[in-house]
CSV table of N, CA and C in Angstrom, one decimal:
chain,number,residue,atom,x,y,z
N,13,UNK,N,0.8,-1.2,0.0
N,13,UNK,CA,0.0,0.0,0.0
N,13,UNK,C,0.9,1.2,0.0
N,14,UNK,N,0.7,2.1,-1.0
N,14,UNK,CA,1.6,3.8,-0.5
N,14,UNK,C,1.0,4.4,0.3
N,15,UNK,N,1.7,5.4,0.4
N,15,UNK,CA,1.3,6.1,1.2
N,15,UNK,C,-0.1,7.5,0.6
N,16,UNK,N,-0.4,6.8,-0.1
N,16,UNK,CA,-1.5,7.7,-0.6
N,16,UNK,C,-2.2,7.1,-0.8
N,17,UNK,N,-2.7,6.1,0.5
N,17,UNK,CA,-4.2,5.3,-0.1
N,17,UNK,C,-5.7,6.3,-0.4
N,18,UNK,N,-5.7,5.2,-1.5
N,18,UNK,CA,-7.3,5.4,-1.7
N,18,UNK,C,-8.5,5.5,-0.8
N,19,UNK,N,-8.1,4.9,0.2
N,19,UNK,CA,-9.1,4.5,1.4
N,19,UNK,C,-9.1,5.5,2.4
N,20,UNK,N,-10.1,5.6,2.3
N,20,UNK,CA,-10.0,7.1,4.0
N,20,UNK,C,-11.4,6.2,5.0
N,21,UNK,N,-11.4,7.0,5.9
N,21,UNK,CA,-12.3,6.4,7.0
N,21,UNK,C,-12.9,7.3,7.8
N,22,UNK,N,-14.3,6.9,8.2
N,22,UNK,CA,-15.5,7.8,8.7
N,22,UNK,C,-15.9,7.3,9.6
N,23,UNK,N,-16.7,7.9,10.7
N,23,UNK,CA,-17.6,7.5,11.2
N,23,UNK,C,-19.2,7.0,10.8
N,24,UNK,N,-19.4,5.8,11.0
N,24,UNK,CA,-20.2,5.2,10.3
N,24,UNK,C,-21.9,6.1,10.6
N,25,UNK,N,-22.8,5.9,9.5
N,25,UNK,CA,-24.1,6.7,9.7
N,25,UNK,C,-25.5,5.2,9.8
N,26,UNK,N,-26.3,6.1,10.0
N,26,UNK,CA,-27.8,5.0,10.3
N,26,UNK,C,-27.9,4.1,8.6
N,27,UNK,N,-27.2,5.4,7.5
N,27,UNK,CA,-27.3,4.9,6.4
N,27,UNK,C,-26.2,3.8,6.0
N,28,UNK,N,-25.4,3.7,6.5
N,28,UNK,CA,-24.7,2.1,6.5
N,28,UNK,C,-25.2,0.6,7.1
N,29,UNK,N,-25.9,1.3,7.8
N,29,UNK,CA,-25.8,-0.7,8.4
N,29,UNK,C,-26.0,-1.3,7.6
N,30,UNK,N,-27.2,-1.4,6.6
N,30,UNK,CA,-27.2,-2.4,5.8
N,30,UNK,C,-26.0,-3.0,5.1
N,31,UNK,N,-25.1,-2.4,4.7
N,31,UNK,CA,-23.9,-2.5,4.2
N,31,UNK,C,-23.4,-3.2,4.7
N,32,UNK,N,-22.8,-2.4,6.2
N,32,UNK,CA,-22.0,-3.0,7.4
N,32,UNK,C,-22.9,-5.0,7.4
N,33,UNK,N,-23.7,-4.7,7.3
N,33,UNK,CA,-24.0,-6.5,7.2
N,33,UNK,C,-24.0,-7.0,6.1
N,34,UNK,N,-24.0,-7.0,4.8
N,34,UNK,CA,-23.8,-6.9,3.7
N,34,UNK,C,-22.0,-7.2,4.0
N,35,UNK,N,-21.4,-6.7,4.5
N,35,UNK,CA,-19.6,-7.1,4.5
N,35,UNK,C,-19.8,-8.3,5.8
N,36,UNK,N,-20.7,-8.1,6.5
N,36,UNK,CA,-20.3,-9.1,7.5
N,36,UNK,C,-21.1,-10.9,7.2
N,37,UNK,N,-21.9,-10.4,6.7
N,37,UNK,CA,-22.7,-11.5,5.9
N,37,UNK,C,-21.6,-12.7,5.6
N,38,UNK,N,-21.1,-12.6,4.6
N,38,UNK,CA,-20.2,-13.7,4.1
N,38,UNK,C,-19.1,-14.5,5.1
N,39,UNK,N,-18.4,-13.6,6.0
N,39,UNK,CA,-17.9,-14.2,7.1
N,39,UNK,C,-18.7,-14.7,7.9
N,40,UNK,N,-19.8,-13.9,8.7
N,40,UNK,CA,-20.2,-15.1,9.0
N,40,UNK,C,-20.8,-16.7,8.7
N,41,UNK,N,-21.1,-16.6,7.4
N,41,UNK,CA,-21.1,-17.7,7.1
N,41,UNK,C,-20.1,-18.9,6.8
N,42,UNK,N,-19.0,-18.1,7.2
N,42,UNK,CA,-17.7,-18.8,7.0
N,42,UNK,C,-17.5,-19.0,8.7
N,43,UNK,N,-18.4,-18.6,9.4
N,43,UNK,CA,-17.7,-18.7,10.6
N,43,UNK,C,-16.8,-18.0,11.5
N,44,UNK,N,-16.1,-16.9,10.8
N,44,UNK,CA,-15.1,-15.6,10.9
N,44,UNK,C,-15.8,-15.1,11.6
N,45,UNK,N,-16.5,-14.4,11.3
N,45,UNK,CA,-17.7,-13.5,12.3
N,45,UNK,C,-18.9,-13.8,12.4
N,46,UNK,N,-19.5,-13.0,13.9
N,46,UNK,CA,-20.4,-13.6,14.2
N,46,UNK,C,-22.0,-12.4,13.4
N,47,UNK,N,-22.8,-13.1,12.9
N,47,UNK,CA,-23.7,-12.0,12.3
N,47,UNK,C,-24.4,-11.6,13.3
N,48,UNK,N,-25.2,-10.2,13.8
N,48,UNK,CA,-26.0,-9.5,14.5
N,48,UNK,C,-27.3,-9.7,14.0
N,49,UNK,N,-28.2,-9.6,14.5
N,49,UNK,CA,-29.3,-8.5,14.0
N,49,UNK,C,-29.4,-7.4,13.6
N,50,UNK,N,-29.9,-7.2,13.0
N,50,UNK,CA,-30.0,-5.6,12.6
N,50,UNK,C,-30.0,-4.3,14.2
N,51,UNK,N,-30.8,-4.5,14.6
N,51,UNK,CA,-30.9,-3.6,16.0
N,51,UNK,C,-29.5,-3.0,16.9
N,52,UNK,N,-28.9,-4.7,16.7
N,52,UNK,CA,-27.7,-4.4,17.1
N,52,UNK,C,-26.8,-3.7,16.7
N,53,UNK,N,-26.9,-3.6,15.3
N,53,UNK,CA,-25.7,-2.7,14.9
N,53,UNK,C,-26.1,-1.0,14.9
N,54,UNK,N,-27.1,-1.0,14.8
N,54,UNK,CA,-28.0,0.5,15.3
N,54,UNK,C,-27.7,1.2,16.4
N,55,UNK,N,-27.7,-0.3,17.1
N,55,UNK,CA,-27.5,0.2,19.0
N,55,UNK,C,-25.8,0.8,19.1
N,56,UNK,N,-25.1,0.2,18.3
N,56,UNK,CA,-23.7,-0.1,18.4
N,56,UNK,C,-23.0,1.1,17.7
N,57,UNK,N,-24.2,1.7,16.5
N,57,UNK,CA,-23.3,2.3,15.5
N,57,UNK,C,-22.3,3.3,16.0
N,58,UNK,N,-22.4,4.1,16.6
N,58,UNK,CA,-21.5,5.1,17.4
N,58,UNK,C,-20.2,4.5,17.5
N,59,UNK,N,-20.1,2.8,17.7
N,59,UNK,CA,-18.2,2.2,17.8
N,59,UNK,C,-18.1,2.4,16.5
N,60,UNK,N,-18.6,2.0,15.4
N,60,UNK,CA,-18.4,1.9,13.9
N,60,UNK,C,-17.6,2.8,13.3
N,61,UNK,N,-16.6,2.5,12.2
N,61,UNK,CA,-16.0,3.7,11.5
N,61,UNK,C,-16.2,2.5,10.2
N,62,UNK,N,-16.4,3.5,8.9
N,62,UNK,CA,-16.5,3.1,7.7
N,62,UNK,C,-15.1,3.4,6.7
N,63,UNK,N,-14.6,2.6,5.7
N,63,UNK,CA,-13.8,2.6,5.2
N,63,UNK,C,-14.6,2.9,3.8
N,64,UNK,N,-14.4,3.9,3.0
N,64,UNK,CA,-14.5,3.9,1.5
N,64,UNK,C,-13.4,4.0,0.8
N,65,UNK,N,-14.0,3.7,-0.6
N,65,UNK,CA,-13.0,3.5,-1.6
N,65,UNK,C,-13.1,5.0,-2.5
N,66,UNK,N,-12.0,5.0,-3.9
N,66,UNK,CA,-12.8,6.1,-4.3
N,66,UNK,C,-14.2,6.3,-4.8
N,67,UNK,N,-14.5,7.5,-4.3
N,67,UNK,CA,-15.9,7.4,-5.5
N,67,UNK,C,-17.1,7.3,-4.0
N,68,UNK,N,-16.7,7.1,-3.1
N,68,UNK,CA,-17.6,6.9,-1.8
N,68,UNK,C,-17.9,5.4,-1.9
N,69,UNK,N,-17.9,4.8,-2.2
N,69,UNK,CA,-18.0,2.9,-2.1
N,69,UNK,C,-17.3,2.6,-0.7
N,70,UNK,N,-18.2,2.1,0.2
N,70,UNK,CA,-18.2,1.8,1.3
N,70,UNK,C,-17.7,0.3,0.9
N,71,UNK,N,-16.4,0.1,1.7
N,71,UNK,CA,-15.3,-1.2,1.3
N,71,UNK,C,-15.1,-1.8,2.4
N,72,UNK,N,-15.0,-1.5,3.7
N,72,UNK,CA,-15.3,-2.0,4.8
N,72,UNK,C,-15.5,-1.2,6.1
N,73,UNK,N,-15.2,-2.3,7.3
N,73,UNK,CA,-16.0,-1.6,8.4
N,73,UNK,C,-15.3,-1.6,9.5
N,74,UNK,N,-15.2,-2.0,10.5
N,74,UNK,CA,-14.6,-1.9,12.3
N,74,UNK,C,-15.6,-1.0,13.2
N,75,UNK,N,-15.5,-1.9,14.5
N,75,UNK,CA,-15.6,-1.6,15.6
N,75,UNK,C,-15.0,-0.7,16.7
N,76,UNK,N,-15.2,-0.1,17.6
N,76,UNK,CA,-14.2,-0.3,18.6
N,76,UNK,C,-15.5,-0.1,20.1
N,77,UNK,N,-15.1,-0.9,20.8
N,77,UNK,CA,-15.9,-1.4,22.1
N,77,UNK,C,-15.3,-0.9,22.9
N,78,UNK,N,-15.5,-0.1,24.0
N,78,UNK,CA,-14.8,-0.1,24.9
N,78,UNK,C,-15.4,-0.9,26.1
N,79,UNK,N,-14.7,-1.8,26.7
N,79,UNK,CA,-14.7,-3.0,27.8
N,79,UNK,C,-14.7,-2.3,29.3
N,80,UNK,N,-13.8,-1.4,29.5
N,80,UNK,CA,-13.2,-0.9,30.8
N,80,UNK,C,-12.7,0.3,30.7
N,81,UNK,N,-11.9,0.8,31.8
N,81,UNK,CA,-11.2,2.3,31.7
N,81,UNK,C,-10.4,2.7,30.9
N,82,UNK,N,-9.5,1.1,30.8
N,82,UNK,CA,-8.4,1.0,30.0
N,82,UNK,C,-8.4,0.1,29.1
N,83,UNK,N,-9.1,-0.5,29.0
N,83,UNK,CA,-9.5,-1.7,28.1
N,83,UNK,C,-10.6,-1.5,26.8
N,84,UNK,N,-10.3,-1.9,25.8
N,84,UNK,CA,-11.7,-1.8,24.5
N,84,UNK,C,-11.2,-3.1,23.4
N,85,UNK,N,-12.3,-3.0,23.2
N,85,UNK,CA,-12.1,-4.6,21.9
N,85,UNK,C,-12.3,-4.0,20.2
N,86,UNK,N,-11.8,-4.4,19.8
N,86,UNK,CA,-11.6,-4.4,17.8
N,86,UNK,C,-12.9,-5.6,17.7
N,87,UNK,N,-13.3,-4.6,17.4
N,87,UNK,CA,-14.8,-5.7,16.6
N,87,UNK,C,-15.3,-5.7,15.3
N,88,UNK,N,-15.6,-6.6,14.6
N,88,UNK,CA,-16.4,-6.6,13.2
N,88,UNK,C,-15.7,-6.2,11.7
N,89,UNK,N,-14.1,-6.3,12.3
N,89,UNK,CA,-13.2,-5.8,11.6
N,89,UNK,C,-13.9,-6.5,9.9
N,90,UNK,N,-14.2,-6.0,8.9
N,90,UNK,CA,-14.6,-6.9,7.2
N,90,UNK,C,-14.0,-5.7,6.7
N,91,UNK,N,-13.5,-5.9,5.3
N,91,UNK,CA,-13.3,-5.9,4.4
N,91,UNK,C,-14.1,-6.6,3.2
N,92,UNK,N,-14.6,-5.9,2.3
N,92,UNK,CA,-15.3,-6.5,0.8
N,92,UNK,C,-14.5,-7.2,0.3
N,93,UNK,N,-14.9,-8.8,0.2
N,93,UNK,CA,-14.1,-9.1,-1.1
N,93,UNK,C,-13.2,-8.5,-2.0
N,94,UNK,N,-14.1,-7.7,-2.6
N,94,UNK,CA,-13.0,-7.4,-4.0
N,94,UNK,C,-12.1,-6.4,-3.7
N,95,UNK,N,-11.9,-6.3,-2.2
N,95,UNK,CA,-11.0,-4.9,-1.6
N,95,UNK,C,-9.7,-5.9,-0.7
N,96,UNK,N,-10.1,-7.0,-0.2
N,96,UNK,CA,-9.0,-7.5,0.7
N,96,UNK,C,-8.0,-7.2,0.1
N,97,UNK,N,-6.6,-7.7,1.1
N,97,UNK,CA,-5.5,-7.3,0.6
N,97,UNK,C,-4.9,-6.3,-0.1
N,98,UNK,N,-6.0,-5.1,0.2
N,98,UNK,CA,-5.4,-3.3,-0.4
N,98,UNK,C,-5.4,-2.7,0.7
N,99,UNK,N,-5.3,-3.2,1.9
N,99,UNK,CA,-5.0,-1.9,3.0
N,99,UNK,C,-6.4,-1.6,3.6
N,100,UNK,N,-7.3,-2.1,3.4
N,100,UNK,CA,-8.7,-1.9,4.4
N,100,UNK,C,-8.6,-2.0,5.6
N,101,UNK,N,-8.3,-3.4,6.3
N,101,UNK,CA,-8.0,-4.0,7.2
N,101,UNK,C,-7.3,-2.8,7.6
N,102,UNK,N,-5.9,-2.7,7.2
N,102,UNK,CA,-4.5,-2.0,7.9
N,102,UNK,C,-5.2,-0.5,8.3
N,103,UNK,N,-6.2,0.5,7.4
N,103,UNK,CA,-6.4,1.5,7.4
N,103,UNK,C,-7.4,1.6,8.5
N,104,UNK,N,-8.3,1.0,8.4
N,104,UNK,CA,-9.6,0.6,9.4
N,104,UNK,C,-8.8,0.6,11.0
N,105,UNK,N,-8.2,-0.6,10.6
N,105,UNK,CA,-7.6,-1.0,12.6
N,105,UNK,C,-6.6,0.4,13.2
N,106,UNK,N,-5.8,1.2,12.4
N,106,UNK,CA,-4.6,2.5,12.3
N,106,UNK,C,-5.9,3.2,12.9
N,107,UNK,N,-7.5,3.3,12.5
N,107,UNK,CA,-8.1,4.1,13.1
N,107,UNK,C,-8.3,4.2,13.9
N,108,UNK,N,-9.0,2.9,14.2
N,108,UNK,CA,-9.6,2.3,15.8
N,108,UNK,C,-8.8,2.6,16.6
N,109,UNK,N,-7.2,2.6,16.2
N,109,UNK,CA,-6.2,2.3,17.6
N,109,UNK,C,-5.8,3.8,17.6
N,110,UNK,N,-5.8,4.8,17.0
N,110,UNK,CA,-5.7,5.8,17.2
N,110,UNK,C,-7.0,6.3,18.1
N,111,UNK,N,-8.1,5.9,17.8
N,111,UNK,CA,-9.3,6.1,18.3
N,111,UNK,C,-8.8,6.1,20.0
N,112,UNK,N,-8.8,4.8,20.3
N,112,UNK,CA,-8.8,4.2,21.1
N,112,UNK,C,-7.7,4.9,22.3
N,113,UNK,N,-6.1,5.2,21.4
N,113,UNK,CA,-5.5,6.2,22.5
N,113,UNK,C,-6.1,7.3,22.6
N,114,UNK,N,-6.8,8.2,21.7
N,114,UNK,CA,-7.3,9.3,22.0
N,114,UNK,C,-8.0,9.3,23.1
N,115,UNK,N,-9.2,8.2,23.2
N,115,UNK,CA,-10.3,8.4,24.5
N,115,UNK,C,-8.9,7.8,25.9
N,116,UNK,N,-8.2,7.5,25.8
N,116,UNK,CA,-7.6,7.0,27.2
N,116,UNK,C,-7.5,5.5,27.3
N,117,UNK,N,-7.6,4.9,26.2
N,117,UNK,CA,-7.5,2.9,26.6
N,117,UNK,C,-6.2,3.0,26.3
N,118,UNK,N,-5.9,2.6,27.4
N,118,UNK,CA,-3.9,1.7,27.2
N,118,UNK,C,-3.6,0.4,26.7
N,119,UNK,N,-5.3,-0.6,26.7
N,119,UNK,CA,-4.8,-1.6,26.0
N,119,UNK,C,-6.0,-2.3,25.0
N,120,UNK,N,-5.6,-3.0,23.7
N,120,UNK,CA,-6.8,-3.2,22.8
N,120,UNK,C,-6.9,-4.7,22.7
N,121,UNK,N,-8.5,-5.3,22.7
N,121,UNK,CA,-8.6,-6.8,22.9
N,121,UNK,C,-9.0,-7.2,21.5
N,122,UNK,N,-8.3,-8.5,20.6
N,122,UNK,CA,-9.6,-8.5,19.5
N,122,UNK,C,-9.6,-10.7,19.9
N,123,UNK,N,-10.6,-11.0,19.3
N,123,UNK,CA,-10.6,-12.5,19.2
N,123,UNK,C,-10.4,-12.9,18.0
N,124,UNK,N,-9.9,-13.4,17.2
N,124,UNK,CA,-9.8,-13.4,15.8
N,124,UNK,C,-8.9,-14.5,15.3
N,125,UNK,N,-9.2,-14.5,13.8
N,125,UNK,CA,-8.7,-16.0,13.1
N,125,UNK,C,-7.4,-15.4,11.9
N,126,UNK,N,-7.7,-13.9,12.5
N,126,UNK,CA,-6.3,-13.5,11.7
N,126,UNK,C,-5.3,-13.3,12.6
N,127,UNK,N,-4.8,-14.4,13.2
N,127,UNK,CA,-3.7,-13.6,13.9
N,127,UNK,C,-2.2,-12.5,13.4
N,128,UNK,N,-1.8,-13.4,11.9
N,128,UNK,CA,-0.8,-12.9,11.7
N,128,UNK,C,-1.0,-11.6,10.9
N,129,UNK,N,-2.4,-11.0,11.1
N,129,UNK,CA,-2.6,-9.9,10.3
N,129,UNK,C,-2.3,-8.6,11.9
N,130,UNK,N,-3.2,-8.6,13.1
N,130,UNK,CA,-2.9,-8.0,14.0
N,130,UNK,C,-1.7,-8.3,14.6
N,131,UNK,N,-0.7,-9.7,14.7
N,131,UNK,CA,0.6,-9.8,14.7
N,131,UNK,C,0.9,-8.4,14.1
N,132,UNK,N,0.9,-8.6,12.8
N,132,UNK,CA,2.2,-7.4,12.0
N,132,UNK,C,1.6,-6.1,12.4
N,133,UNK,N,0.5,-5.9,13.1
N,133,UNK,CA,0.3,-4.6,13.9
N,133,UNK,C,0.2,-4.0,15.2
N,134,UNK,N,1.4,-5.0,16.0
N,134,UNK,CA,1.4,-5.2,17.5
N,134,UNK,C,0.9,-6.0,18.4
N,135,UNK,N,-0.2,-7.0,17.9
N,135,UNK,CA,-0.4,-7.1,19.1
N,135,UNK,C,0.5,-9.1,19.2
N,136,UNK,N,-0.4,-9.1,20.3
N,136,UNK,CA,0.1,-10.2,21.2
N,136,UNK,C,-0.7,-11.6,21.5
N,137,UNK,N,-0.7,-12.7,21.5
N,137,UNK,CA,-1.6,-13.7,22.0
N,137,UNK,C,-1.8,-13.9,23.3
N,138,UNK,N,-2.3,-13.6,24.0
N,138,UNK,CA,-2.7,-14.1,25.6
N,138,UNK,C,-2.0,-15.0,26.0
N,139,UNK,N,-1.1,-14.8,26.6
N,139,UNK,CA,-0.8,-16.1,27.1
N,139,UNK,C,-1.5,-16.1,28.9
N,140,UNK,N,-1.6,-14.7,29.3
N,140,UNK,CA,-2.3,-14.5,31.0
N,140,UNK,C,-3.7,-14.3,30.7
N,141,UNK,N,-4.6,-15.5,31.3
N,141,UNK,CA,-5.6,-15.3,31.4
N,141,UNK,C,-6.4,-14.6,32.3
N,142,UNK,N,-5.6,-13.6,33.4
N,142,UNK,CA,-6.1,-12.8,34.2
N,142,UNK,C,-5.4,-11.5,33.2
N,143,UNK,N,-6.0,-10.9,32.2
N,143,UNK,CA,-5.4,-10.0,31.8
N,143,UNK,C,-5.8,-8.4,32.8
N,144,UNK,N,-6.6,-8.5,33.5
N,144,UNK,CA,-7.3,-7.9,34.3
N,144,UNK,C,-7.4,-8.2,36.1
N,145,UNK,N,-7.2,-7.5,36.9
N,145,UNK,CA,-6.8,-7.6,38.5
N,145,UNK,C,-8.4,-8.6,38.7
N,146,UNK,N,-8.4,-8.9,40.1
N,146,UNK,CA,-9.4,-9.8,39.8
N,146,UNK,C,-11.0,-8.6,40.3
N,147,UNK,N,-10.6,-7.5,41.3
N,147,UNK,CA,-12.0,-6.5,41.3
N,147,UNK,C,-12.7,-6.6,39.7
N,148,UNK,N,-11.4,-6.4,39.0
N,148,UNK,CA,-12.1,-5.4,37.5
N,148,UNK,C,-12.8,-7.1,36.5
N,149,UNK,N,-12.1,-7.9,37.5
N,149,UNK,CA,-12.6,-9.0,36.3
N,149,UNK,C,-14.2,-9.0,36.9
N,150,UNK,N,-14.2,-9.5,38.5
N,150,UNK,CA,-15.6,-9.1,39.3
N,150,UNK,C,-16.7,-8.7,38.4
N,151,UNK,N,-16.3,-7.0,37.9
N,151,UNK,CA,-17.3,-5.8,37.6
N,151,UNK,C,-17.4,-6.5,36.1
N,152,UNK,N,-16.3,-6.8,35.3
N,152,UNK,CA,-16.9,-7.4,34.4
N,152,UNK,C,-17.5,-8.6,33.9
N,153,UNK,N,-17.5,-9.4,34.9
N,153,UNK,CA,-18.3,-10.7,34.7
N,153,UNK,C,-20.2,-10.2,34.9
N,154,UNK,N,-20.2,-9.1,35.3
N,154,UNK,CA,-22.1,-8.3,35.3
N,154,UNK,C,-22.2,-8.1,34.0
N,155,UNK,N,-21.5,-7.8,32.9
N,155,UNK,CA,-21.7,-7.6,31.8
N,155,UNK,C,-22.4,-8.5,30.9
N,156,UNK,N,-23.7,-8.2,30.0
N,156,UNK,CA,-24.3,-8.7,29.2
N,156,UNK,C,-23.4,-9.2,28.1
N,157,UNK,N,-22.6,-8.3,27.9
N,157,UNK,CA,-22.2,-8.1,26.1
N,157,UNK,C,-21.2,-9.6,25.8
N,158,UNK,N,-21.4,-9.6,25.0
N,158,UNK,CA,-20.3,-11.5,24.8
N,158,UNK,C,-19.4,-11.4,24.1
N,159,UNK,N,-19.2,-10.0,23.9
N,159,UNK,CA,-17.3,-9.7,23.7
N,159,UNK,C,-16.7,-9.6,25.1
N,160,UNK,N,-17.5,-8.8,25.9
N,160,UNK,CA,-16.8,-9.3,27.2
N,160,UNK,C,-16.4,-11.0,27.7
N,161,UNK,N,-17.7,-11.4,27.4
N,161,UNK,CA,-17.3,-12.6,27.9
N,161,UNK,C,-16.4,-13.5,27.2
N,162,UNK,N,-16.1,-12.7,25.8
N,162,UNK,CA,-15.3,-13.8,25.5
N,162,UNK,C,-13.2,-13.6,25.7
N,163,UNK,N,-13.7,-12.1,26.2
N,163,UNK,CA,-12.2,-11.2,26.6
N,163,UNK,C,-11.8,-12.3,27.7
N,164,UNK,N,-13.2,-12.6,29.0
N,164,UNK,CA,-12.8,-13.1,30.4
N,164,UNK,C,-12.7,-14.5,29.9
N,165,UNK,N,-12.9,-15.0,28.5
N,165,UNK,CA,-12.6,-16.8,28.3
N,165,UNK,C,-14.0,-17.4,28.6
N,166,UNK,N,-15.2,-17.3,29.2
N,166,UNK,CA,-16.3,-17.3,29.6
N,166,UNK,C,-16.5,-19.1,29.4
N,167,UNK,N,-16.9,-20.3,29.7
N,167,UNK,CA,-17.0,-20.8,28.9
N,167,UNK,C,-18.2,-20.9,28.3
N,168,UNK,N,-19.2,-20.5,28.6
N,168,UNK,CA,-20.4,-20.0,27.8
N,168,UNK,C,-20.6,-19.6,26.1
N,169,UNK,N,-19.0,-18.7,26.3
N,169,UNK,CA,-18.7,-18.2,24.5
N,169,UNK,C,-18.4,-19.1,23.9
N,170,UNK,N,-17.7,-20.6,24.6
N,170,UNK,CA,-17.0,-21.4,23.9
N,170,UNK,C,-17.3,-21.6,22.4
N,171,UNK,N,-18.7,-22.4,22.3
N,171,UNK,CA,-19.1,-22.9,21.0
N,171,UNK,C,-18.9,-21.8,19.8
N,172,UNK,N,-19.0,-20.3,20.2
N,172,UNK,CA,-19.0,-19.4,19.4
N,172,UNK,C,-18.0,-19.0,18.6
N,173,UNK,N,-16.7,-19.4,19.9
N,173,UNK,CA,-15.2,-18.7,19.5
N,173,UNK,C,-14.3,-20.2,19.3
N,174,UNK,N,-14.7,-21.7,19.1
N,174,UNK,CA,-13.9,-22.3,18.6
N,174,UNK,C,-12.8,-22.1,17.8
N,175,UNK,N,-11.3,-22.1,18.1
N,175,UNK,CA,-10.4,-21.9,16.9
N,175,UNK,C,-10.1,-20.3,16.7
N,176,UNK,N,-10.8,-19.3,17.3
N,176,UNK,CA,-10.2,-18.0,17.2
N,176,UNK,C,-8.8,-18.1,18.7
N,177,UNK,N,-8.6,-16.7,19.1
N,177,UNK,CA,-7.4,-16.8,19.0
N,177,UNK,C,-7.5,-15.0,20.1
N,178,UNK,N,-7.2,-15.1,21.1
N,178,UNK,CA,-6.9,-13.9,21.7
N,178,UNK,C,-6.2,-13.5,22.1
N,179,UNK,N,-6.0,-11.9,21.3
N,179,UNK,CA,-5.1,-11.0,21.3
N,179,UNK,C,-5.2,-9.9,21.9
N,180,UNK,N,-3.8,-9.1,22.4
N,180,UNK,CA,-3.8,-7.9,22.7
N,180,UNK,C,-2.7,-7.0,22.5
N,181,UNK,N,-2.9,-5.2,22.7
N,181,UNK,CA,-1.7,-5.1,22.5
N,181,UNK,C,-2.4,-3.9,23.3
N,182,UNK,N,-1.1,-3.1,23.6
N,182,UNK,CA,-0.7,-2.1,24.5
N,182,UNK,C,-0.3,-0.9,23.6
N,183,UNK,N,-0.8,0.4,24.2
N,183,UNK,CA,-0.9,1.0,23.5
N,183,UNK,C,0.0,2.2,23.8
């Protein structure tokens, strides 16, 4: 990729979701990601940033969650088909994690089947499954959301996150 990508990145609008599922569609059927409901991504859109191509063609998408004070998750990271491998991914996550030091998180969670793609962008595999003191694990086991649960290893998420792979990196 030069340094003059094509790709710039937005905060996502009410007029994307369908898209935003439309890119997530196919992974999940692959298993890669998990598909939502529609509602949810509505409820959510505020984490959302959009990736276009030229011309405004919405090419992919990301998350960012934030988990705790210091803590937030990479979520829903897609890329379009006919865009992989041009820097979506790399452009998208450069956002998130800029995002992410701006508000104050020191450290970013993702669960994922790409490792060696967040590898080449810092982060790390878990090897400590207390990545968290045990109060803050406490406060976060009250949490609904099943990216939490799947940060704390939950076994509940199990069936969901077979064969993914948790990462982090420090910011």
């Amino acid at each position: 990729m030069t340094s003059a990508s094509p790709i710039t990145v937005r905060r996502a609008r009410t007029s994307d979701v369908p898209r935003i599922r439309a890119l997530v569609a196919p992974l999940a059927d692959e298993r890669i990601l998990v598909a939502k409901e529609a509602v949810a991504y509505y409820e959510g859109l505020q984490e959302f940033r959009i990736a276009e191509g030229p011309g405004g063609e919405v090419v992919g998408c990301g998350a960012l969650h934030v988990m705790w004070e210091d803590l937030a998750e990479v979520r829903t990271l897609a890329a379009d088909s006919s865009w992989r491998g041009r820097g979506v991914g790399h452009v998208l996550l450069e956002a998130l994690l800029a995002e992410a030091s701006e508000i104050g998180v020191q450290r970013v969670f993702c669960l994922t089947f790409e490792v060696e793609f967040f590898r080449r962008h810092g982060f790390e595999v878990m090897a400590n499954q207390s990545a968290v003191d045990p109060e803050v694990y406490s406060e976060l086991l009250r949490s609904h959301d099943e990216g939490v649960a799947e940060f704390l290893d939950l076994a509940r998420v199990k069936p969901n996150t077979l064969g993914n792979t948790r990462m982090i990196r420090s910011l």
